[in-house]
GROMACS .gro file of C-alpha atoms in nm:
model
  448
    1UNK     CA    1  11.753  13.336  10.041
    2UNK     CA    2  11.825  13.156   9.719
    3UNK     CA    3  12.195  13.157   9.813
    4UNK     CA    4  12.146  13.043  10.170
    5UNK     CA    5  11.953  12.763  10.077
    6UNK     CA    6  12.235  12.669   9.795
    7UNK     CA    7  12.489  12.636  10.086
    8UNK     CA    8  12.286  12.418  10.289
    9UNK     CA    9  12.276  12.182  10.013
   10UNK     CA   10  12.627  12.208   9.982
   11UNK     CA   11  12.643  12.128  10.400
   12UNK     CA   12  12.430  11.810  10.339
   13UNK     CA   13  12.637  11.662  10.029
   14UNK     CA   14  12.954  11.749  10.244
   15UNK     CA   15  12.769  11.560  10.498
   16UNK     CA   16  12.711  11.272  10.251
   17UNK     CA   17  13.116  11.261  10.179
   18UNK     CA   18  13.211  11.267  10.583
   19UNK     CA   19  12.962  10.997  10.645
   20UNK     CA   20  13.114  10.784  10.378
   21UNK     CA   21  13.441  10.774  10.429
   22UNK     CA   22  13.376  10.659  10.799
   23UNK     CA   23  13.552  10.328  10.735
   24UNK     CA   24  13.947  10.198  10.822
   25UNK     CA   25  13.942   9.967  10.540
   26UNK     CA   26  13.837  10.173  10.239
   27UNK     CA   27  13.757  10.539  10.415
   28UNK     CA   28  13.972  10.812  10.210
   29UNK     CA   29  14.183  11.108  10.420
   30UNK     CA   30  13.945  11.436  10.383
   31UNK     CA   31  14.106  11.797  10.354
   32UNK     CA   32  13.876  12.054  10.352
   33UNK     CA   33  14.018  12.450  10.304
   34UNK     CA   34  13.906  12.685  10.580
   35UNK     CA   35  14.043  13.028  10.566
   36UNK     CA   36  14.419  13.024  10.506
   37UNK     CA   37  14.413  12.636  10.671
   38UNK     CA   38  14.370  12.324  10.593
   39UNK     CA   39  14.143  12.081  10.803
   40UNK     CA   40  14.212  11.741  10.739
   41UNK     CA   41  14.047  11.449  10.853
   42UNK     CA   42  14.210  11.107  10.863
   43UNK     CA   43  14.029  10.777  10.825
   44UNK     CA   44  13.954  10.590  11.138
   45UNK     CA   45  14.186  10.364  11.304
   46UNK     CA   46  14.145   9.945  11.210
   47UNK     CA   47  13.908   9.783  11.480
   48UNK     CA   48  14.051   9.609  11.760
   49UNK     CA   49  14.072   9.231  11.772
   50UNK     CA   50  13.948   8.970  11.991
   51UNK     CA   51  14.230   8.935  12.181
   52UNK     CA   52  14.320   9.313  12.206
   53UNK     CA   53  13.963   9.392  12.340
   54UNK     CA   54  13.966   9.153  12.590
   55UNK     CA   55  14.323   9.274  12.690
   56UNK     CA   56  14.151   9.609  12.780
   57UNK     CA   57  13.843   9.461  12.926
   58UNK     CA   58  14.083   9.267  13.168
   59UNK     CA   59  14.272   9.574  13.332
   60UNK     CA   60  14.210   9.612  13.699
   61UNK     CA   61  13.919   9.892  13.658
   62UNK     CA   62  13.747  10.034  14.002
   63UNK     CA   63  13.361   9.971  13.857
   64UNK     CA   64  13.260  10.255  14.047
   65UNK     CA   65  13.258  10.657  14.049
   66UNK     CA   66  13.535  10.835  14.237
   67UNK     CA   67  13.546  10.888  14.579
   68UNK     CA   68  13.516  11.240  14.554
   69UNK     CA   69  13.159  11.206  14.465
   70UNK     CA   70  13.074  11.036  14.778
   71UNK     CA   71  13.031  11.357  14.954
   72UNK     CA   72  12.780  11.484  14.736
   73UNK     CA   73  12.572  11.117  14.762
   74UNK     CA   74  12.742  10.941  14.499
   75UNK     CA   75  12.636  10.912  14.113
   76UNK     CA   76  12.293  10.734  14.140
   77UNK     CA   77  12.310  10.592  13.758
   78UNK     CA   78  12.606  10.345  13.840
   79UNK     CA   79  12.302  10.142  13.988
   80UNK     CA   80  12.190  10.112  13.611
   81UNK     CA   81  12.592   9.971  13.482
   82UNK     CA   82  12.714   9.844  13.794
   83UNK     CA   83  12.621   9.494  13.721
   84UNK     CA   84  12.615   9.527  13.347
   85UNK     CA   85  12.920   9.349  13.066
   86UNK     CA   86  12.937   9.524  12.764
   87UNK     CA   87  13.003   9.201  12.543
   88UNK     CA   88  13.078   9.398  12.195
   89UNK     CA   89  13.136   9.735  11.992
   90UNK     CA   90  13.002   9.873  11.647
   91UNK     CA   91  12.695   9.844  11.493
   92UNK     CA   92  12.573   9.841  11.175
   93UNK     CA   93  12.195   9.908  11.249
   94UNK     CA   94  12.196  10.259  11.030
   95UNK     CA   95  11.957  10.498  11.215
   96UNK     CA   96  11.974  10.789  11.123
   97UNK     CA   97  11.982  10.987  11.471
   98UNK     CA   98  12.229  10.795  11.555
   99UNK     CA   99  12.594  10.888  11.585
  100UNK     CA  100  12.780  10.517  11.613
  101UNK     CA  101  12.894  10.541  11.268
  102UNK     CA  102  13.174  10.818  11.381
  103UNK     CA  103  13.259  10.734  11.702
  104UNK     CA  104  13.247  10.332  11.713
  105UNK     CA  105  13.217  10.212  11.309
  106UNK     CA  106  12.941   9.980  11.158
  107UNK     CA  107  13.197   9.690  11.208
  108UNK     CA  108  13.121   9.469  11.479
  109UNK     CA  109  13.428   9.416  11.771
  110UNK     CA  110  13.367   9.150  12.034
  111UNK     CA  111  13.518   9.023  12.299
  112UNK     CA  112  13.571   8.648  12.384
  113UNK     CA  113  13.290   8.451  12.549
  114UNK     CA  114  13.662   8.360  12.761
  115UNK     CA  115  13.674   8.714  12.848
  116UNK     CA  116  13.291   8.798  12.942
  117UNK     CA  117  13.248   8.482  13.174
  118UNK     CA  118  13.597   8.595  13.373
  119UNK     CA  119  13.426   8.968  13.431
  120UNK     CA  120  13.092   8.782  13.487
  121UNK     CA  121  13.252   8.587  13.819
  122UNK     CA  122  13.378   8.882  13.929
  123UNK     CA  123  13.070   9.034  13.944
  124UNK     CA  124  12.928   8.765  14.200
  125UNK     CA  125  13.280   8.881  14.392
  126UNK     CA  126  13.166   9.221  14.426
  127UNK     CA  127  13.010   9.394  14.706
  128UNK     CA  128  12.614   9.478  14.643
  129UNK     CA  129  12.588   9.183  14.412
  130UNK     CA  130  12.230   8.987  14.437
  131UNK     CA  131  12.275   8.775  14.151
  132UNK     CA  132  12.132   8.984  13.860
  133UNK     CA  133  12.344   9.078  13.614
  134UNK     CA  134  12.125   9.336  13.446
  135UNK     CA  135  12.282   9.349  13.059
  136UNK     CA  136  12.532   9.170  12.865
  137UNK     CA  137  12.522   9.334  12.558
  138UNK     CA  138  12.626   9.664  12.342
  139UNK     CA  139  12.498   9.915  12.133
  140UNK     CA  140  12.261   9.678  11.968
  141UNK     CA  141  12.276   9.370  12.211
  142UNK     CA  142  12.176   9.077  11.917
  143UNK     CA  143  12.462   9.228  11.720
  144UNK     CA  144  12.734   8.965  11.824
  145UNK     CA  145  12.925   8.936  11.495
  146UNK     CA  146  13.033   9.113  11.171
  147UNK     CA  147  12.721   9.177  10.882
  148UNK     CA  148  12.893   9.012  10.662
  149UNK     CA  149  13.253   8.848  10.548
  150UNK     CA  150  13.298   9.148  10.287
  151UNK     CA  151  13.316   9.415  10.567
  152UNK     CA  152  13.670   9.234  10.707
  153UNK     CA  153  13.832   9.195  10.405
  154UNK     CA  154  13.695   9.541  10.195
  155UNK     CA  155  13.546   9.734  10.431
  156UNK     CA  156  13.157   9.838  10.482
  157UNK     CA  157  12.958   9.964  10.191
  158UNK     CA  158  12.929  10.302  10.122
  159UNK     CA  159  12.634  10.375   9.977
  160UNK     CA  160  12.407  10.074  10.095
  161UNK     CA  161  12.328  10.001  10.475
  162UNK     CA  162  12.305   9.639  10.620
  163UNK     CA  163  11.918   9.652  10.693
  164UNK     CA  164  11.742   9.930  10.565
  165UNK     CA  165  11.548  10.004  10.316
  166UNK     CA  166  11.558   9.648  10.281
  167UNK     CA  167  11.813   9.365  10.405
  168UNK     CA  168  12.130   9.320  10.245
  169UNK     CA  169  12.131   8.923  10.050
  170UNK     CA  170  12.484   8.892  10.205
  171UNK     CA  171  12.384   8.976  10.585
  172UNK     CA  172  12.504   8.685  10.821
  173UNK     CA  173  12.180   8.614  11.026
  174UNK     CA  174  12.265   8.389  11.376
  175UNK     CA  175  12.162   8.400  11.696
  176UNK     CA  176  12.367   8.076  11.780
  177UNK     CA  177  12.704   8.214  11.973
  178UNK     CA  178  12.519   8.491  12.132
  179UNK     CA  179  12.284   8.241  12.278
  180UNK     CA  180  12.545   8.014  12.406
  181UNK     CA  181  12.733   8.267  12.569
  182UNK     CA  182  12.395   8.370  12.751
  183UNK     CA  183  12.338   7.973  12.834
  184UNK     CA  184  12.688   7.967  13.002
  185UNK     CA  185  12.682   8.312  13.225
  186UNK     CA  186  12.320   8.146  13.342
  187UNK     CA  187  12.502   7.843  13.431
  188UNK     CA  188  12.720   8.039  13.691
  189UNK     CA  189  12.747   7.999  13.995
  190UNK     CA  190  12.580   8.268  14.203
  191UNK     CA  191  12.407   8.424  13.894
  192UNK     CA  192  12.033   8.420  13.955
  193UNK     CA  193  11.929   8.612  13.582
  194UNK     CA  194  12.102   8.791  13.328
  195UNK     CA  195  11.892   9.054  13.157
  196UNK     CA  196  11.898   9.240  12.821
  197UNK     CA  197  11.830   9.586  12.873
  198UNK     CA  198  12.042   9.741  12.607
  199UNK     CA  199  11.785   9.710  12.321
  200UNK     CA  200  11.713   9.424  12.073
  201UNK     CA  201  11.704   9.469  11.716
  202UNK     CA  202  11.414   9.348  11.614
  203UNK     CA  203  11.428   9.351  11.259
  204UNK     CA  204  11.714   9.129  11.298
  205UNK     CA  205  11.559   8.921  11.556
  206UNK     CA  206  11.290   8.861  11.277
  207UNK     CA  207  11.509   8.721  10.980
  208UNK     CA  208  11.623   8.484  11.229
  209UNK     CA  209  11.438   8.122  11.092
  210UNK     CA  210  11.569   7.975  11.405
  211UNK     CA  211  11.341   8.084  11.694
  212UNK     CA  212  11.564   7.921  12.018
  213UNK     CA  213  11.698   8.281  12.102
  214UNK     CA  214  11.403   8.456  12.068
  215UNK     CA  215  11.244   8.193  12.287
  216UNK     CA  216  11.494   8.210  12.591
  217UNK     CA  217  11.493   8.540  12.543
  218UNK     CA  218  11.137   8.597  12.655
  219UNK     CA  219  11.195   8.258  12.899
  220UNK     CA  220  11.511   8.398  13.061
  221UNK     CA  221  11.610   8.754  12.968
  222UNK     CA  222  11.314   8.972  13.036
  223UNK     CA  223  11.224   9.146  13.337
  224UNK     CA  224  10.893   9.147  13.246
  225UNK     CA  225  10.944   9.481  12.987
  226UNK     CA  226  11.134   9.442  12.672
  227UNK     CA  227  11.281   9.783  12.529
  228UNK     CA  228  11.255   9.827  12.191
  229UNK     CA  229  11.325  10.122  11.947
  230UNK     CA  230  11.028  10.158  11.678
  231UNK     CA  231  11.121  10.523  11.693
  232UNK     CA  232  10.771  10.573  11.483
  233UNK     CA  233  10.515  10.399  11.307
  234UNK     CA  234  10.474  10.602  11.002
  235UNK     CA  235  10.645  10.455  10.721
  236UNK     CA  236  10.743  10.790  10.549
  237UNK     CA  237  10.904  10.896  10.882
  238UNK     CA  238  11.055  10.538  10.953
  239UNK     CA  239  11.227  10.593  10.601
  240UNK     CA  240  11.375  10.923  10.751
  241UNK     CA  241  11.497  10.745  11.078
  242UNK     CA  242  11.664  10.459  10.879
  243UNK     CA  243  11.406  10.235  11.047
  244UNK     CA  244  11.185   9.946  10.936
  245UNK     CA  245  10.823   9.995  10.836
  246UNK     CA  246  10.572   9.951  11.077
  247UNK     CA  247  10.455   9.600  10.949
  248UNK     CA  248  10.756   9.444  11.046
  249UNK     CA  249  10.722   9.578  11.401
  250UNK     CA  250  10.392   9.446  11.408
  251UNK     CA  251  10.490   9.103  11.323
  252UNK     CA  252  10.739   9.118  11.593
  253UNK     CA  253  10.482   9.255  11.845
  254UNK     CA  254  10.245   8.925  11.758
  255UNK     CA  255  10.521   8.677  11.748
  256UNK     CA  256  10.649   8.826  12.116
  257UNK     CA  257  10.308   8.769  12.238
  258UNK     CA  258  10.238   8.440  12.095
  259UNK     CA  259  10.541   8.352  12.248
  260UNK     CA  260  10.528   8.477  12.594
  261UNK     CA  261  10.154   8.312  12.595
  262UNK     CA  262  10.322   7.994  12.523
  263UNK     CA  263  10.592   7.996  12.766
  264UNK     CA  264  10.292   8.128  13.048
  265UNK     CA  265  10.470   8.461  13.120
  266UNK     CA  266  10.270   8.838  13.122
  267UNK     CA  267  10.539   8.993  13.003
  268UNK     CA  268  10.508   9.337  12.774
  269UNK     CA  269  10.696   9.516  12.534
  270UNK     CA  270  10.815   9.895  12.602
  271UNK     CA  271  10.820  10.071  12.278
  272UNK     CA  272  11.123  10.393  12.267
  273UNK     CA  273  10.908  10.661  12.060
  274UNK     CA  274  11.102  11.003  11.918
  275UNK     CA  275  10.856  11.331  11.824
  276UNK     CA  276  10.899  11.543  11.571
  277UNK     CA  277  11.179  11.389  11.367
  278UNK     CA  278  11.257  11.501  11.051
  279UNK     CA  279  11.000  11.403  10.788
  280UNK     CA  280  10.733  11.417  11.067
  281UNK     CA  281  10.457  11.665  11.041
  282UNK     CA  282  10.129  11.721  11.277
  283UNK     CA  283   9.943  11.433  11.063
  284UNK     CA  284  10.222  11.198  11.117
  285UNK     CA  285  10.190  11.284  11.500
  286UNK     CA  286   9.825  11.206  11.432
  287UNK     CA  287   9.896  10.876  11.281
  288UNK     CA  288  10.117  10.790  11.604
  289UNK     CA  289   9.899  10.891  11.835
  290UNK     CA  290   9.600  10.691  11.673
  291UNK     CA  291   9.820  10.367  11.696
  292UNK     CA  292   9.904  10.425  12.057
  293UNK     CA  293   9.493  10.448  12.159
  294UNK     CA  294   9.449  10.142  11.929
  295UNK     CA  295   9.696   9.972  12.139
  296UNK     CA  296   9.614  10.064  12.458
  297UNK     CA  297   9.937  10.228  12.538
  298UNK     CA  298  10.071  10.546  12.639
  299UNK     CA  299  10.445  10.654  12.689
  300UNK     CA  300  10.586  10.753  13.044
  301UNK     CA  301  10.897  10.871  12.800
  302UNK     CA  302  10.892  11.055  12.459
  303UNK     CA  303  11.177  11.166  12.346
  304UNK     CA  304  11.182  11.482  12.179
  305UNK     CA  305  11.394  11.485  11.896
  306UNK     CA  306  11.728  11.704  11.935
  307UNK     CA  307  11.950  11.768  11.676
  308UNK     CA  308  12.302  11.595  11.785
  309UNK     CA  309  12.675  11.654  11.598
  310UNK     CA  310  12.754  11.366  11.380
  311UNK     CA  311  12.411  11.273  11.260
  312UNK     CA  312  12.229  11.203  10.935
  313UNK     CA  313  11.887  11.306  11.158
  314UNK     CA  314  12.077  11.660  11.238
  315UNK     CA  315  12.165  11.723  10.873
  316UNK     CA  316  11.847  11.714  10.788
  317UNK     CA  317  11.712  11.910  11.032
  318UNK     CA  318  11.953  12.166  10.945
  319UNK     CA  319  11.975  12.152  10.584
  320UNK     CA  320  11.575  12.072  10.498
  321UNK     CA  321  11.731  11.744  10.273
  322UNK     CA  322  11.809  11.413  10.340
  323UNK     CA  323  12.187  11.373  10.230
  324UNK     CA  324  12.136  10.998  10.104
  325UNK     CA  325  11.948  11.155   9.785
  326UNK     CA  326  11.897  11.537   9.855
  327UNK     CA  327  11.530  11.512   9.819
  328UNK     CA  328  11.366  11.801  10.042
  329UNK     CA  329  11.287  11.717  10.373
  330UNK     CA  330  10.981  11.881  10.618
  331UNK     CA  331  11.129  11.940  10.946
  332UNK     CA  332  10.940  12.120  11.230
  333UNK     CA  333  11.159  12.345  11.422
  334UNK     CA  334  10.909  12.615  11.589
  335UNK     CA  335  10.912  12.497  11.945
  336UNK     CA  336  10.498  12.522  11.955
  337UNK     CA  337  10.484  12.247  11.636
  338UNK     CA  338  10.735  12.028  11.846
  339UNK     CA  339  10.554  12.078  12.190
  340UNK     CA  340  10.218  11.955  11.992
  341UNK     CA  341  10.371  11.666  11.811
  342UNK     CA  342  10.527  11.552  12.182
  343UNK     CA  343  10.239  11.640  12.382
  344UNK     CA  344  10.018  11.429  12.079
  345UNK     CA  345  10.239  11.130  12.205
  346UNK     CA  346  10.086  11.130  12.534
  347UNK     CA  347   9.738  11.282  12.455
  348UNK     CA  348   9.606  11.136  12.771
  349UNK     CA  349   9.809  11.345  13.028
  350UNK     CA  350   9.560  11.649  13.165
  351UNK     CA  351   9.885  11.926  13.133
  352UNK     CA  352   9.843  11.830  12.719
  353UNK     CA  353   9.513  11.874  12.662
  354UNK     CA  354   9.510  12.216  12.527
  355UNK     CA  355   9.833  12.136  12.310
  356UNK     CA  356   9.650  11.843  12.129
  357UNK     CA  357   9.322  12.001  12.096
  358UNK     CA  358   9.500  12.254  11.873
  359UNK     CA  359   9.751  11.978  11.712
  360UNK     CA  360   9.428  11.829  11.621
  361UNK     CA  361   9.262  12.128  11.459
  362UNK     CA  362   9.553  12.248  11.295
  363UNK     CA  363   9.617  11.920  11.138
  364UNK     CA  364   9.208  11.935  11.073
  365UNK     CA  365   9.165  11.621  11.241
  366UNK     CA  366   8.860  11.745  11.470
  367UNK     CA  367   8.689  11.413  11.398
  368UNK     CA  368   8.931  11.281  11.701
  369UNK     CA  369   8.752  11.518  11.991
  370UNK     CA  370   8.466  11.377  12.099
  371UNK     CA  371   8.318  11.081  12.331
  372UNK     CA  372   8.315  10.787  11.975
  373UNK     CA  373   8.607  10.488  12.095
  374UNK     CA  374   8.831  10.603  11.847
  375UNK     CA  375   8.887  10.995  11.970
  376UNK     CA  376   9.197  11.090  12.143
  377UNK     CA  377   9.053  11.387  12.336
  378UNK     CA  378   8.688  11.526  12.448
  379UNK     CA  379   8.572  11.816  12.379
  380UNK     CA  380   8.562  12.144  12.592
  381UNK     CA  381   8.234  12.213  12.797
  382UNK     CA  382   7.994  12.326  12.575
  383UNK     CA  383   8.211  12.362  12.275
  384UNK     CA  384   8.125  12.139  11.907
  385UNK     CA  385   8.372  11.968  11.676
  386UNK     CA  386   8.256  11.885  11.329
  387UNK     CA  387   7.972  11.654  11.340
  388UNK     CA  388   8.037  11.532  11.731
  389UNK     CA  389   7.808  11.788  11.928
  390UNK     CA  390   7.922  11.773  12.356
  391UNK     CA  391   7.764  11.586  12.563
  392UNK     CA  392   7.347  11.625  12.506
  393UNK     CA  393   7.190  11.268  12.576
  394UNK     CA  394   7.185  11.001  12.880
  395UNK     CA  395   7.444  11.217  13.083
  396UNK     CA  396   7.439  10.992  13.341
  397UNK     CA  397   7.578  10.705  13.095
  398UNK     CA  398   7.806  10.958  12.967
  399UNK     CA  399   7.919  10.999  13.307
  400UNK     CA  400   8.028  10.701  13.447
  401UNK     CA  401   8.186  10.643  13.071
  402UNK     CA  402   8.403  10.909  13.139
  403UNK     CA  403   8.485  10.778  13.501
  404UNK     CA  404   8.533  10.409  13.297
  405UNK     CA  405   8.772  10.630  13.096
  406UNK     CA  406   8.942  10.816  13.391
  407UNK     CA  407   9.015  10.456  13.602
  408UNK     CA  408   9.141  10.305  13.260
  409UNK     CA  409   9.397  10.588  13.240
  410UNK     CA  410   9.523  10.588  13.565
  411UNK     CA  411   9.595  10.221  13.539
  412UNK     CA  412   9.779  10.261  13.244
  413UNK     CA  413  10.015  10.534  13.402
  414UNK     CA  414  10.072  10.323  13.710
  415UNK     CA  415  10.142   9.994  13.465
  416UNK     CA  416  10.245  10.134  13.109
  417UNK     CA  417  10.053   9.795  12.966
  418UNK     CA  418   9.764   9.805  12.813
  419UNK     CA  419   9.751   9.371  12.804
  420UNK     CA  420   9.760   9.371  13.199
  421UNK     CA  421   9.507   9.110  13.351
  422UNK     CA  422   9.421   9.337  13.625
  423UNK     CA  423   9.302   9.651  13.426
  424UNK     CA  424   8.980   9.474  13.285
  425UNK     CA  425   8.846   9.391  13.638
  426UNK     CA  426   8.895   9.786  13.785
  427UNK     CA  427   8.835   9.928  13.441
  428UNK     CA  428   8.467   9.737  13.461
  429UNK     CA  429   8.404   9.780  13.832
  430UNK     CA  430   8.212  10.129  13.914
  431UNK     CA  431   8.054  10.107  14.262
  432UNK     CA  432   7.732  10.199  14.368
  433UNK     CA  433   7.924  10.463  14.548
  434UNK     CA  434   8.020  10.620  14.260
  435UNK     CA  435   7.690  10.626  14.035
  436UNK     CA  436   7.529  10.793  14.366
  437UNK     CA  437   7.788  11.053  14.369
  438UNK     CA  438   7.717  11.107  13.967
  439UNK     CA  439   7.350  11.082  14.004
  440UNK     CA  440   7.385  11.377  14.271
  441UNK     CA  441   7.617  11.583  14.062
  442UNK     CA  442   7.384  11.569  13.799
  443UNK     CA  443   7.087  11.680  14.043
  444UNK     CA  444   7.321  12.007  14.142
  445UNK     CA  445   7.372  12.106  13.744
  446UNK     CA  446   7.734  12.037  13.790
  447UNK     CA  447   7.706  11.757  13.498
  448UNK     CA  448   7.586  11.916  13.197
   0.00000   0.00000   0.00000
């Protein structure tokens, strides 16, 4: 056992090297022996330019599946892309679970604003346009330029990241030519909205002193949902994922608000959540789960973490260590820990109910089952949890609390947002109807 757990440290610092060396400027050629071979890895190719990126962008593509398809009903996600310009390539965001960093580089290619307009009016030329383009963006949408000037002259850094733990001093922070290329594709002609669907940084967003984009981005890019990746909200976790602590999210969460209330749009933020990550245990899960019933919301979506080739996440949850400083890493890989720390998530859906009860014992947090405004769960008929006893007093109160509760939960999984005018005014509204229907359970024993 000793041994095995020796080689998996060698994996990770292996993993360390490979990850490092990820760079055309200043990554090294790799030759690792394997048998009586050699396997030798190269360093990756220089970025493309401008001008070559918007020579490929230009080529006469179809923008659609092929033909072939049509016989089995076509490929329904080209309704997601059809309308969509990817405006840039890279990103130097550093999450952990992600695998950019090999296949696409931490150095930012764009194309021209020249070149995005062009593909823009042919959009409003093709077939099925309505005048929504639905994303102009890439794999981190407010990432329009290079971090900094050092990256095109000596390459990224290799043992630092742009934004996390903290943000680099040299970081270029500006909004200012993304937002004018928006300004201009609103300007076209036949071009009703252009969305941002392909995720905001919002760390980024929040360095920003200048607060125009953010602004029109509420005022002109929204759909009414924003997507954005907290992954987590446990700062011991977030530090796993590569991701900012929770406090920052906050901020942004307040300052997306304030300005939405400002600008007189209901407009609501829809939070990307990932379960049992490395460095997430049961409590962690516990400490998610919490924040969701503060805030009101619960997840249609959780995704499950999955361990994925090319990923810091995936060495970890192979290895047990996190290659950036081999410290030891918990990981849960028994598929009943990951089915509680999911179904903890989403603690209000009926098929989790027995998966959280026993998340919550096992992680002795029994003090959540109960009827109190802070519990994620009640209890079963007739059983007790620490120092909340089941239902004993006022049953008819209790009653039409849990109906209060029940209505309040169905709302939420029709709307996903917990700020919603409308939920307030059914949430508060039990008719007579009901109570007399309670009042006559309770006079056949079937309330106890």
């Amino acid at each position: 056992m000793k041994q095995y757990r020796k080689i998996k440290k060698v994996y990770a610092e292996a993993f360390k090297i490979q990850y490092n060396e990820q760079d055309a400027i200043n990554g090294r050629t790799l030759v690792q022996p394997h048998g009586d071979r050699y396997l030798v890895q190269n360093p990756p190719t220089m970025p493309l330019s401008t001008a070559e990126l918007d020579r490929i962008y230009a080529l006469p593509y179809e923008r659609t599946y092929h033909p072939v398809y049509e016989k089995y009903g076509g490929i329904p996600a080209i309704n997601e892309v059809e309308f969509s310009i990817t405006s840039h390539r890279g990103c130097y965001g550093g999450c952990s679970f992600c695998a950019l960093n090999f296949h696409q580089g931490r150095v930012i290619q764009k194309r021209s604003q020249a070149s995005i307009l062009n593909e823009a009016k042919k959009l409003t030329w093709t077939q099925g346009f309505k005048g929504y383009i639905h994303d102009v963006g890439g794999p981190t949408a407010n990432f329009r330029n290079v971090a900094c000037k050092k990256q095109v002259k000596n390459g990224v850094c290799k043992d630092k990241q742009c934004l996390h733990p903290e943000p680099c001093k040299n970081l270029i922070v500006d909004h200012s030519e993304y937002l004018e290329l928006l300004r201009k594709l609103r300007a076209l002609p036949d071009v009703k909205k252009v969305f941002i669907r392909s995720g905001i940084r919002y760390d980024y967003l929040m360095l920003d002193k200048n607060d125009d984009f953010f602004t029109e981005l509420c005022e002109h890019h929204v759909s009414g949902q924003l997507k954005v990746a907290p992954e987590h909200v446990v700062d011991r976790v977030l530090e796993k994922m590569g991701k900012p602590k929770r406090q920052l999210y906050d901020r942004f969460v307040k300052k997306f608000y304030d300005i939405n209330k400002k600008i007189n749009k209901e407009q609501y933020l829809v939070p990307y959540l990932i379960s049992s990550h490395p460095g997430s245990d049961l409590n962690a899960a516990v400490e998610l789960a919490e924040y969701l019933k503060q805030q009101g919301y619960m997840p249609e979506q959780v995704q499950d973490f999955y361990p994925t080739p090319g990923t810091l996440s995936t060495c970890m949850f192979y290895t047990g260590y996190d290659a950036r400083n081999m410290k030891k890493v918990y990981v849960a890989k028994t598929p009943k820990e990951k089915a509680m720390q999911r179904a903890l998530l989403q603690y209000r859906k009926k098929e989790n109910y027995h998966l959280v009860i026993e998340a919550l014992k096992e992680a002795n947090r029994e003090d959540l089952i109960g009827f109190g405004p802070n519990c994620l769960v009640k209890p079963l008929r007739g059983k007790q949890y620490g120092n909340v006893p089941a239902r004993e007093k006022q049953p008819v109160k209790a009653a039409k609390e849990e109906v209060q509760e029940e209505k309040k939960n169905q709302i939420l999984e029709k709307t996903g947002n917990p700020q919603s005018k409308h939920i307030g005014k059914i949430v508060t509204k039990i008719e007579n109807k009901v109570e007399r229907q309670l009042i006559q359970m309770l006079n056949q024993n079937r309330v106890t």
